[in-house]
Amino acid sequence: GVRHDIMFFAAMNTPGKKDGVHQVWYDGELVLWLQNLEFRKSPSLQFDTIGLEIFRGGNDQSFAAATDNTMEVGDFMVYVKK
């Protein structure tokens, strides 16, 4: 019954450079900031899918949720730099 706001940002690297970025905020606090990432070496590789899932961890039923869960997605934005 508790709502949390999760926001993330990802930027592909320039092909041949380790300048990619991934950031995650949890309830307004920056909790993950990875930089100098290399997602790709070729300019033909690009983001083409964004997937959202709830994963609780673990590898057996003891990690399963006791009740149904919902995920509300709002203010979804995708920026494309050309």
Short mmCIF file of C-alpha atoms in Angstrom, two decimals:
data_model
loop_
_atom_site.label_atom_id
_atom_site.label_comp_id
_atom_site.label_asym_id
_atom_site.label_seq_id
_atom_site.Cartn_x
_atom_site.Cartn_y
_atom_site.Cartn_z
CA GLY A 1 0.00 0.00 0.00
CA VAL A 2 2.99 2.37 -0.23
CA ARG A 3 3.64 4.35 -3.40
CA HIS A 4 7.21 4.97 -4.53
CA ASP A 5 8.42 7.13 -7.41
CA ILE A 6 11.19 5.64 -9.53
CA MET A 7 12.77 7.63 -12.34
CA PHE A 8 15.57 6.52 -14.61
CA PHE A 9 17.72 8.03 -17.34
CA ALA A 10 19.94 6.26 -19.86
CA ALA A 11 22.13 7.74 -22.58
CA MET A 12 23.84 5.61 -25.20
CA ASN A 13 27.55 6.07 -25.61
CA THR A 14 29.10 7.60 -28.69
CA PRO A 15 30.38 4.63 -30.73
CA GLY A 16 34.04 4.06 -29.84
CA LYS A 17 33.83 6.09 -26.62
CA LYS A 18 32.93 5.10 -23.06
CA ASP A 19 30.62 8.05 -22.41
CA GLY A 20 27.27 6.32 -21.76
CA VAL A 21 25.26 7.12 -18.63
CA HIS A 22 22.63 5.37 -16.50
CA GLN A 23 20.95 7.05 -13.50
CA VAL A 24 18.12 5.99 -11.18
CA TRP A 25 16.20 8.06 -8.62
CA TYR A 26 14.08 6.49 -5.85
CA ASP A 27 11.56 8.82 -4.23
CA GLY A 28 13.55 11.82 -5.48
CA GLU A 29 16.96 10.60 -4.25
CA LEU A 30 19.67 9.67 -6.75
CA VAL A 31 20.52 6.06 -5.81
CA LEU A 32 22.48 4.91 -8.86
CA TRP A 33 24.78 6.84 -11.17
CA LEU A 34 26.87 4.87 -13.62
CA GLN A 35 29.00 6.71 -16.14
CA ASN A 36 31.75 5.96 -18.64
CA LEU A 37 29.65 3.07 -19.95
CA GLU A 38 30.06 1.41 -23.32
CA PHE A 39 26.75 -0.03 -24.52
CA ARG A 40 27.81 -0.27 -28.16
CA LYS A 41 30.78 -0.10 -30.51
CA SER A 42 28.81 0.28 -33.74
CA PRO A 43 26.57 3.26 -34.60
CA SER A 44 24.01 0.81 -36.06
CA LEU A 45 23.22 -0.49 -32.54
CA GLN A 46 20.60 1.67 -30.85
CA PHE A 47 17.89 1.49 -28.17
CA ASP A 48 14.79 0.07 -29.83
CA THR A 49 12.77 -1.23 -26.88
CA ILE A 50 12.03 -0.07 -23.36
CA GLY A 51 10.65 -2.68 -20.97
CA LEU A 52 9.25 -2.19 -17.49
CA GLU A 53 8.99 -5.08 -15.04
CA ILE A 54 8.68 -5.71 -11.32
CA PHE A 55 11.36 -8.13 -10.12
CA ARG A 56 11.68 -8.97 -6.44
CA GLY A 57 14.79 -11.09 -6.70
CA GLY A 58 15.28 -14.66 -5.62
CA ASN A 59 14.84 -17.90 -7.48
CA ASP A 60 11.92 -19.64 -5.80
CA GLN A 61 8.31 -19.00 -4.71
CA SER A 62 9.34 -17.66 -1.29
CA PHE A 63 10.22 -14.38 -3.06
CA ALA A 64 6.82 -14.10 -4.76
CA ALA A 65 4.49 -11.27 -3.75
CA ALA A 66 1.84 -12.22 -1.19
CA THR A 67 -0.75 -10.01 -2.92
CA ASP A 68 -1.32 -8.56 -6.36
CA ASN A 69 0.86 -5.58 -7.27
CA THR A 70 0.29 -2.75 -9.70
CA MET A 71 2.66 -0.45 -11.51
CA GLU A 72 1.48 2.94 -12.73
CA VAL A 73 3.54 4.59 -15.44
CA GLY A 74 3.19 8.31 -16.00
CA ASP A 75 5.08 11.25 -17.45
CA PHE A 76 6.90 8.88 -19.79
CA MET A 77 9.33 10.73 -22.06
CA VAL A 78 11.80 9.63 -24.71
CA TYR A 79 14.33 12.07 -26.13
CA VAL A 80 16.10 11.35 -29.40
CA LYS A 81 19.28 13.22 -30.22
CA LYS A 82 19.98 13.34 -33.96
#
